[in-house]
Coordinates of C-alpha atoms in Angstrom, one line a residue:
X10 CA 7.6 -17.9 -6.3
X11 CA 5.7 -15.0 -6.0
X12 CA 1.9 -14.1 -3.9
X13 CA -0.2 -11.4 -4.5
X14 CA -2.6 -11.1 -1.8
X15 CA -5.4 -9.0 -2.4
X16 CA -8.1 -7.3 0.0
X17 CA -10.0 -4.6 -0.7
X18 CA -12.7 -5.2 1.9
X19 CA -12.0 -4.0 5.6
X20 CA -15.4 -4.0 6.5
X21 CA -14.5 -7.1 9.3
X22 CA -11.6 -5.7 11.4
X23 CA -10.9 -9.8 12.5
X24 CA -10.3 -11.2 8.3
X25 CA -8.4 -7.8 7.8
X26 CA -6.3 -8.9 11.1
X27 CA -6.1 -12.5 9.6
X28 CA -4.4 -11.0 5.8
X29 CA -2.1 -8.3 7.9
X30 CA -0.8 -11.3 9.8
X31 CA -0.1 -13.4 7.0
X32 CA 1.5 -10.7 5.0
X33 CA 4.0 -9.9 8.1
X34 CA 4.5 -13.5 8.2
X35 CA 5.0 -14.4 4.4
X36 CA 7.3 -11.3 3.8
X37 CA 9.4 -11.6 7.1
X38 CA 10.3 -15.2 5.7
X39 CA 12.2 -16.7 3.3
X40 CA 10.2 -19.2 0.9
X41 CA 8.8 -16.8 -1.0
X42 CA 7.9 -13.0 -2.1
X43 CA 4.5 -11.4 -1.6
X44 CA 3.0 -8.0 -1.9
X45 CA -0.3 -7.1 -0.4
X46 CA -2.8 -5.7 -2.9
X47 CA -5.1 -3.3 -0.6
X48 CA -7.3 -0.4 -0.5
X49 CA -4.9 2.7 -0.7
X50 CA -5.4 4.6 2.9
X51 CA -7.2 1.7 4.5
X52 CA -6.0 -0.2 7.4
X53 CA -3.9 -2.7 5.4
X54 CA -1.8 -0.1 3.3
X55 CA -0.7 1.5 7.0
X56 CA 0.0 -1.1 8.7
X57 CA 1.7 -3.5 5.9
X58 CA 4.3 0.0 5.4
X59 CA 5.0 -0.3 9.5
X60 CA 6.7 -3.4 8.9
X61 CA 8.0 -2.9 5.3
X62 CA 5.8 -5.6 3.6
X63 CA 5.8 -4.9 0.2
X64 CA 2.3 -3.1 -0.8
X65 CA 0.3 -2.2 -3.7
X66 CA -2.4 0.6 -3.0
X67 CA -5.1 0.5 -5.3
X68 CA -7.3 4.0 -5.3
X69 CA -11.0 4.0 -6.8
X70 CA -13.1 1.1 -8.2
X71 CA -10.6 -1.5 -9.1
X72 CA -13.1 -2.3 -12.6
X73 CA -11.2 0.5 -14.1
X74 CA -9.4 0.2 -17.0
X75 CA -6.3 1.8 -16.1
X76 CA -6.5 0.4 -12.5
X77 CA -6.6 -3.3 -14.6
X78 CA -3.7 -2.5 -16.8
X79 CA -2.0 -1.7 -13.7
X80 CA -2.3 -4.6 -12.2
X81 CA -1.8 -6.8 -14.9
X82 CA 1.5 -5.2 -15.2
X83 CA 2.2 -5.9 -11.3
X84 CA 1.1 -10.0 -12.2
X85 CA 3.7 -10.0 -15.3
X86 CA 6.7 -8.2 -13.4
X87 CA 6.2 -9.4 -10.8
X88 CA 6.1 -12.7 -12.0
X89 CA 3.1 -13.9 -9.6
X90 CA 2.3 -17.5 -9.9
X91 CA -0.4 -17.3 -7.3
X92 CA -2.9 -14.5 -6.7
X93 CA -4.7 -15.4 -3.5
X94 CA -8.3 -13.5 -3.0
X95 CA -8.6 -12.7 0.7
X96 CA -11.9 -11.1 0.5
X97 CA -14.9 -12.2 -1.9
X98 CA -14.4 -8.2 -3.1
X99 CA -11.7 -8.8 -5.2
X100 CA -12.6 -12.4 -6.7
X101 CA -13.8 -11.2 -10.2
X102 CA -11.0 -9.0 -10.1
X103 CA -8.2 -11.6 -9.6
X104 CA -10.1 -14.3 -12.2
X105 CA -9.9 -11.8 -14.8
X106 CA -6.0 -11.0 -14.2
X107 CA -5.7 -15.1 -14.2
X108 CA -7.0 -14.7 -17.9
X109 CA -5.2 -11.7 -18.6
X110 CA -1.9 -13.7 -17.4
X111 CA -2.7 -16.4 -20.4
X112 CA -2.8 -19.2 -17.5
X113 CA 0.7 -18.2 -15.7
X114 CA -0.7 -18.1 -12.0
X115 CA -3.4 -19.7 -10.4
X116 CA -5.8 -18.2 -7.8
X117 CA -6.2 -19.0 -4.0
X118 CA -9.3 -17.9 -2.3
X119 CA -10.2 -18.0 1.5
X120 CA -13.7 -18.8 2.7
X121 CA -14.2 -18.1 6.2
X122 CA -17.5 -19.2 7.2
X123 CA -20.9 -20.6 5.8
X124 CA -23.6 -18.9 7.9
X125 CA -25.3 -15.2 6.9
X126 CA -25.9 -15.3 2.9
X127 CA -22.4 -16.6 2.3
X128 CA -24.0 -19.5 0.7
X129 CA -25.0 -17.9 -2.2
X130 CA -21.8 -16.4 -3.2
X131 CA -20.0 -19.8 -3.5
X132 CA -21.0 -20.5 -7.2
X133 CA -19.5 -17.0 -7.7
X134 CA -16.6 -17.3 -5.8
X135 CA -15.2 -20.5 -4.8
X136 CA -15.9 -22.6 -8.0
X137 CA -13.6 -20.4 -10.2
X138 CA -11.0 -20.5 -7.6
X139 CA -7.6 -23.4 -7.8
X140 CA -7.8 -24.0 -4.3
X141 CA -10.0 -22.6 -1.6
X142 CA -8.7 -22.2 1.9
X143 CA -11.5 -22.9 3.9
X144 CA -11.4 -22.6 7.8
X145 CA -11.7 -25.4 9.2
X146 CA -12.9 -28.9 7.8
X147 CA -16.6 -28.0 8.7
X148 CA -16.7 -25.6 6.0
X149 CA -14.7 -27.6 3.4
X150 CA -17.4 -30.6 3.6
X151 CA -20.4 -27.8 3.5
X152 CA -18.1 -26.2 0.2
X153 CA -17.9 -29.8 -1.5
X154 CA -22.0 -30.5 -0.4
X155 CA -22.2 -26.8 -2.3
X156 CA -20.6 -28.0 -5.4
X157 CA -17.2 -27.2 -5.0
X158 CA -14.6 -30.4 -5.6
X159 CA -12.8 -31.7 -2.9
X160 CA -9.6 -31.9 -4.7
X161 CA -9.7 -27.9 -4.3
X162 CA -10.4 -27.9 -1.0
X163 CA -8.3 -27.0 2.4
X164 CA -8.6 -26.8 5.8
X165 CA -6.5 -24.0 7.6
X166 CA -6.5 -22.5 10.8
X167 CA -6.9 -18.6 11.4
X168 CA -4.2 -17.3 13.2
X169 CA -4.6 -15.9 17.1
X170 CA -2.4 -13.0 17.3
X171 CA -2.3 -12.9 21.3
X172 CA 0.2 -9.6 21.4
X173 CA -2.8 -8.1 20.1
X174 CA -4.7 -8.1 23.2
X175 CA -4.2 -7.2 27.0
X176 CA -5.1 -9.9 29.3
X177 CA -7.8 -9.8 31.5
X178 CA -8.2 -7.5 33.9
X179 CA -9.0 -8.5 37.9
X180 CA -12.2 -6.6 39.2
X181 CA -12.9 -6.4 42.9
X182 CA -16.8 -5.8 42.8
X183 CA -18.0 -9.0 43.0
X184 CA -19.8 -8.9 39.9
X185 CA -20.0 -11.3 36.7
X186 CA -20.0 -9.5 33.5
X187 CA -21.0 -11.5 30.4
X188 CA -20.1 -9.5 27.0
X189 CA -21.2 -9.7 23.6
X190 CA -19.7 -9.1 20.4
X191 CA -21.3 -9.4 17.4
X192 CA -23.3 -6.9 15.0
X193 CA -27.1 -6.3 16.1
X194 CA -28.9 -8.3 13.9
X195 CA -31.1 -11.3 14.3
X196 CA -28.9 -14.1 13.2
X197 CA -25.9 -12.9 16.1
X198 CA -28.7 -14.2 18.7
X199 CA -29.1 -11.4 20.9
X200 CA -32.9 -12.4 21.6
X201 CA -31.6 -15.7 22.8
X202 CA -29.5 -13.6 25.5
X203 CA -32.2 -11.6 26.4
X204 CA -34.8 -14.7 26.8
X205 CA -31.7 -16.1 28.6
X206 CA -31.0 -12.8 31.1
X207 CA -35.1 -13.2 31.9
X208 CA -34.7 -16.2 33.0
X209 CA -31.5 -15.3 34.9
X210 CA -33.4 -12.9 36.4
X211 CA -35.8 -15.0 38.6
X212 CA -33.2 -17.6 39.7
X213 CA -32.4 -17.1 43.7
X214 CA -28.6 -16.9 44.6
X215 CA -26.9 -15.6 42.1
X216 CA -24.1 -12.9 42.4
X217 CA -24.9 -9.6 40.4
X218 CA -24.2 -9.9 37.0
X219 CA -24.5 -8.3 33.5
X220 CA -24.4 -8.3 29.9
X221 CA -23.1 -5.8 28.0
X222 CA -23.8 -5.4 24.2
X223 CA -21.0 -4.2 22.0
X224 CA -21.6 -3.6 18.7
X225 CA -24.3 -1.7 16.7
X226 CA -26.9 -2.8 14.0
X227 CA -30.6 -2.8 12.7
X228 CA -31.7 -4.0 16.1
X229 CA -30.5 -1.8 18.4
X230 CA -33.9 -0.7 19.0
X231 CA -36.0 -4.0 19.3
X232 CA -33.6 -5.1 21.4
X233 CA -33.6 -2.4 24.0
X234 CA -37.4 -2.2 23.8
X235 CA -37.3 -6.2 24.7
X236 CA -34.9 -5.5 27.1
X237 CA -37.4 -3.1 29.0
X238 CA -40.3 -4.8 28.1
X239 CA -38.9 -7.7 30.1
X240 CA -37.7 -6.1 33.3
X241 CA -33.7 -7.5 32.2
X242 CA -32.8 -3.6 31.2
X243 CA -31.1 -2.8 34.9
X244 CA -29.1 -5.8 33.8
X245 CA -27.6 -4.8 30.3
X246 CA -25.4 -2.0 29.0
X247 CA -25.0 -1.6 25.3
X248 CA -22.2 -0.1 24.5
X249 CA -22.4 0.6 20.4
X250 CA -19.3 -0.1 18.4
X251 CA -15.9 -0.5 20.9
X252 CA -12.6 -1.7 20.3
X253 CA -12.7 -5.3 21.7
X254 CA -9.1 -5.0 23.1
X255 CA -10.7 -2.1 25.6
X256 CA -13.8 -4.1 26.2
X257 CA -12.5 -7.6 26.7
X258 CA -10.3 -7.2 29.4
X259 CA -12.8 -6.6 31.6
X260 CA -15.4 -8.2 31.2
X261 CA -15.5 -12.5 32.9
X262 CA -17.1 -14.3 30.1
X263 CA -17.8 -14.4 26.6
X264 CA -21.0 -15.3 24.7
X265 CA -21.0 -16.7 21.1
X266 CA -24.9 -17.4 20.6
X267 CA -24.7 -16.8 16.8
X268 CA -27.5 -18.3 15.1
X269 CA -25.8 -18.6 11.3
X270 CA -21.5 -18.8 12.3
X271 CA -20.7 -15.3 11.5
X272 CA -18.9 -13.3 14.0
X273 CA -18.6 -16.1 17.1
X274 CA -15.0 -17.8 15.9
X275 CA -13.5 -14.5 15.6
X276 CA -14.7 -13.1 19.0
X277 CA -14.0 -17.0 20.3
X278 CA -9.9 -16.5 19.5
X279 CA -10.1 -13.2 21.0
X280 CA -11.6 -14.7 24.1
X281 CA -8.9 -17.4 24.2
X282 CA -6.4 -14.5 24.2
X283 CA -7.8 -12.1 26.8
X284 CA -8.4 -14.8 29.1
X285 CA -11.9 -15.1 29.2
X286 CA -14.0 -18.2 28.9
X287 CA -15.9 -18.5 25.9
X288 CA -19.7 -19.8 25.9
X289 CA -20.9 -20.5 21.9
X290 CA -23.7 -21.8 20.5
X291 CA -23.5 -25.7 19.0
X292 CA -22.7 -24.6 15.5
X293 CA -20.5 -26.6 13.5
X294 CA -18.3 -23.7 13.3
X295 CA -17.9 -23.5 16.6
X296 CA -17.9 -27.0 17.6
X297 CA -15.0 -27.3 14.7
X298 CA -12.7 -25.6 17.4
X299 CA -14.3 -25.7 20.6
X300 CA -14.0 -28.9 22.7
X301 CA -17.0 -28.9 25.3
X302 CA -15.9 -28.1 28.9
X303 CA -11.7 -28.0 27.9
X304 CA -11.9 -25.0 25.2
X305 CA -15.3 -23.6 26.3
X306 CA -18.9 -24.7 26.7
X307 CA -21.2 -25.3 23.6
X308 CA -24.9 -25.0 23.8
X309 CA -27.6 -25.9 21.9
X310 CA -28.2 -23.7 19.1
X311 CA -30.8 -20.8 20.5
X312 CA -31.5 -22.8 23.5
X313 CA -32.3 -19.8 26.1
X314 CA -33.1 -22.4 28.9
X315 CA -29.5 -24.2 28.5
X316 CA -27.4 -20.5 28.0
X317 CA -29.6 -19.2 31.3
X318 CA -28.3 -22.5 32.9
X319 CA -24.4 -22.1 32.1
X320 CA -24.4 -18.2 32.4
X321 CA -25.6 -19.1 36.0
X322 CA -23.1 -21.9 36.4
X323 CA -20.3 -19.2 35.2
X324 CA -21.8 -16.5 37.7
X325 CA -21.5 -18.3 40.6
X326 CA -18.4 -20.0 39.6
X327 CA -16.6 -16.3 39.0
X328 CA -18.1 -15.4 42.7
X329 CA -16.6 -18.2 44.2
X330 CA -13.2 -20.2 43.8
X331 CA -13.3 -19.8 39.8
X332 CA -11.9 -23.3 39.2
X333 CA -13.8 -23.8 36.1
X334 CA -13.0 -20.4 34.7
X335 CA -9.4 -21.2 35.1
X336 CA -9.9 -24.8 33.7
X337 CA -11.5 -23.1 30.0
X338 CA -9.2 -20.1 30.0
X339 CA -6.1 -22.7 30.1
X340 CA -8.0 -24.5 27.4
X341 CA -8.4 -21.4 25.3
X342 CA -4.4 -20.4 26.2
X343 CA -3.5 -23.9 24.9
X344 CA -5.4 -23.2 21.7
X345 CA -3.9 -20.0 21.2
X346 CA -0.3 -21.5 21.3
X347 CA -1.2 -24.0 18.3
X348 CA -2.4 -21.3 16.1
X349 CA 0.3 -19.1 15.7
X350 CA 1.0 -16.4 13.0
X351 CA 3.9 -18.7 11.7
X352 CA 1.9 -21.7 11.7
X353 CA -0.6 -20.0 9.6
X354 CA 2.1 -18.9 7.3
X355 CA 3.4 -22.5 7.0
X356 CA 0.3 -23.7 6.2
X357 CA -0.1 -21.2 3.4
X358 CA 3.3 -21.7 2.1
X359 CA 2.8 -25.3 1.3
X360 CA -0.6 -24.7 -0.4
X361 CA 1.3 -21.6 -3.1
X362 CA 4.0 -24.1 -3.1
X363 CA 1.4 -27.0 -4.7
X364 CA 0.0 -24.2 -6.9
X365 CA 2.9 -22.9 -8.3
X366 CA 4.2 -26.2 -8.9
X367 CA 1.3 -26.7 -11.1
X368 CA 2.1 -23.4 -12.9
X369 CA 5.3 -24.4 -14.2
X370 CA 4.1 -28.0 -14.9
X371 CA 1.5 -26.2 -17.5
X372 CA 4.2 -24.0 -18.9
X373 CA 6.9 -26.9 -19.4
X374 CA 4.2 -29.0 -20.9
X375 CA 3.1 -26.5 -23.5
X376 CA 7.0 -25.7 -24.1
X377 CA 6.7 -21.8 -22.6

């Protein structure tokens, strides 16, 4: 059995991480071949050559007709029975090697999330695909209530790669610093944070605190206007586009306020392997993997009032003994043990194992 994976867009460093880590996984094993189908000189290509997993590098617009014929060789030697779609960037591509193949492999695609405009790529994406690896069973039922069969639908979980990140790092100042990760744009829910940070702002007691911003976007500008206009601007630091793994570690607590999904699972995991607790917004994306007051703490979805109250609750709780930090970061370590690389690779495995099965059954049927 043979898997192409293919991913051409690295526009989101946290689904490029999620293919990387199944490649390494898939090739390091023993059930089965696979070579990664990338951008050539992107991310992917150079790290899928630091560990020797096996790597086509595609150059230019894949539409071309030479780059096709090239890959359509790759399908046929190769002898790929399942070509598994990554990205949505390379989902007309892969149909149209499936009907160049005359029916020998079947597709795989992954759908990550619902929220943003993803619902309007589904008809485009996910209804041509065999199976669709959806993460989590939240967005399998909002795939089926979209059109898409349940027979082709499965729930995964995305891999936590904790070597990845350095763990929290103890600060002396007396401070709580909330972060932020997640593009500038209005469905991340900054203005929830800010209406949350003015209401912060009036309540007596607390320790000194922050938020700082990371990531960049249309609304850098509203937002720090908003942030002045209100008086919370002595209180916020926004620092552009960072590496999470320098940010992370030392900050005290993450918020997750998205408004649509995108964006607050992946920063979630990353939380969980920092050591940081994590503070999302109700979502069913989020509430698929975070268990109220063991993982994290959900709150209503653009609620200011309840984030102001929890942010407080966190603030003073980080001042003091920190027992229910340590209760959610244990929770979030837990998590991170049950979503393992391997497991995600397992998981995969039995799914191209079902596919490939069907593959043969066509070919044996039709006496090829």
């Amino acid at each position: 059995m043979h898997i192409l994976l293919f991913h051409f867009d690295e526009s989101c460093p946290a689904s490029v991480r999620q293919t990387f880590l199944l490649a390494r996984e898939l090739s390091a094993g023993t059930a089965g071949d696979v070579t990664l189908v990338c951008t050539a000189g992107g991310f992917l290509e150079r790290e899928a050559r630091s560990v020797d997993v096996p790597v086509l590098p595609v150059g230019g617009l894949t539409g071309k007709p030479l780059t096709l014929m090239r890959l359509v060789r790759a399908v046929r030697s190769r002898e790929a029975s399942v070509l598994h779609c990554c990205d949505t960037a390379s989902a007309a591509l892969v149909r149209q090697l499936k009907r160049l193949s005359g029916g020998r492999c079947r597709t795989v695609q992954t759908w990550r999330v619902m929220g943003g405009d993803a619902a309007r790529h589904v008809e485009r994406v996910c209804r041509h695909a065999d199976a669709v690896l959806c993460h989590g069973e939240m967005v399998c039922d909002r795939l089926e209530r979209h059109g898409v069969p349940r027979s082709r639908l499965f729930a995964v979980s995305p891999a936590v790669d904790a070597g990845h990140y350095a763990p929290r790092r103890p600060r002396s100042d007396g401070r709580c610093v909330f972060v932020v990760d997640a593009p500038l744009a209005a469905s991340s829910g900054h203005g929830i944070v800010l209406a949350a940070m003015r209401l912060l702002a009036t309540m007596p007691g607390l320790p000194e605190w922050e938020v700082r911003l990371v990531g960049d976007g249309p609304d850098f500008a509203s937002l720090l206007a908003t942030a002045r206009q209100t008086g919370v601007d002595t209180h916020l630091a926004m620092l552009g586009t960072q590496d999470e793994r320098r940010i992370l570690p030392d900050a005290d607590v993450l918020l997750a306020p998205s408004l649509d999904g995108e964006h607050g699972a992946d920063a979630i995991r990353a939380a969980w392997c920092v050591g940081l607790p994590a503070v999302a917004s109700s979502l069913d994306v989020h509430t698929g993997m975070v268990r109220h007051d063991e993982t994290g703490l959900l709150v209503p979805v653009g609620d200011a009032d309840a984030l102001a109250a929890v942010m407080a609750r966190l603030a003073r709780d980080v001042a003091g003994d920190g027992a229910m930090a340590a209760g959610l970061v244990a929770g979030g370590r837990a998590e991170v043990l049950r979503r393992t690389p391997e497991r995600l690779a397992a998981a995969h495995l039995d799914i191209y194992r079902e596919q490939a099965g069907a593959v043969r059954r066509r070919l044996q049927s039709a006496g090829v």
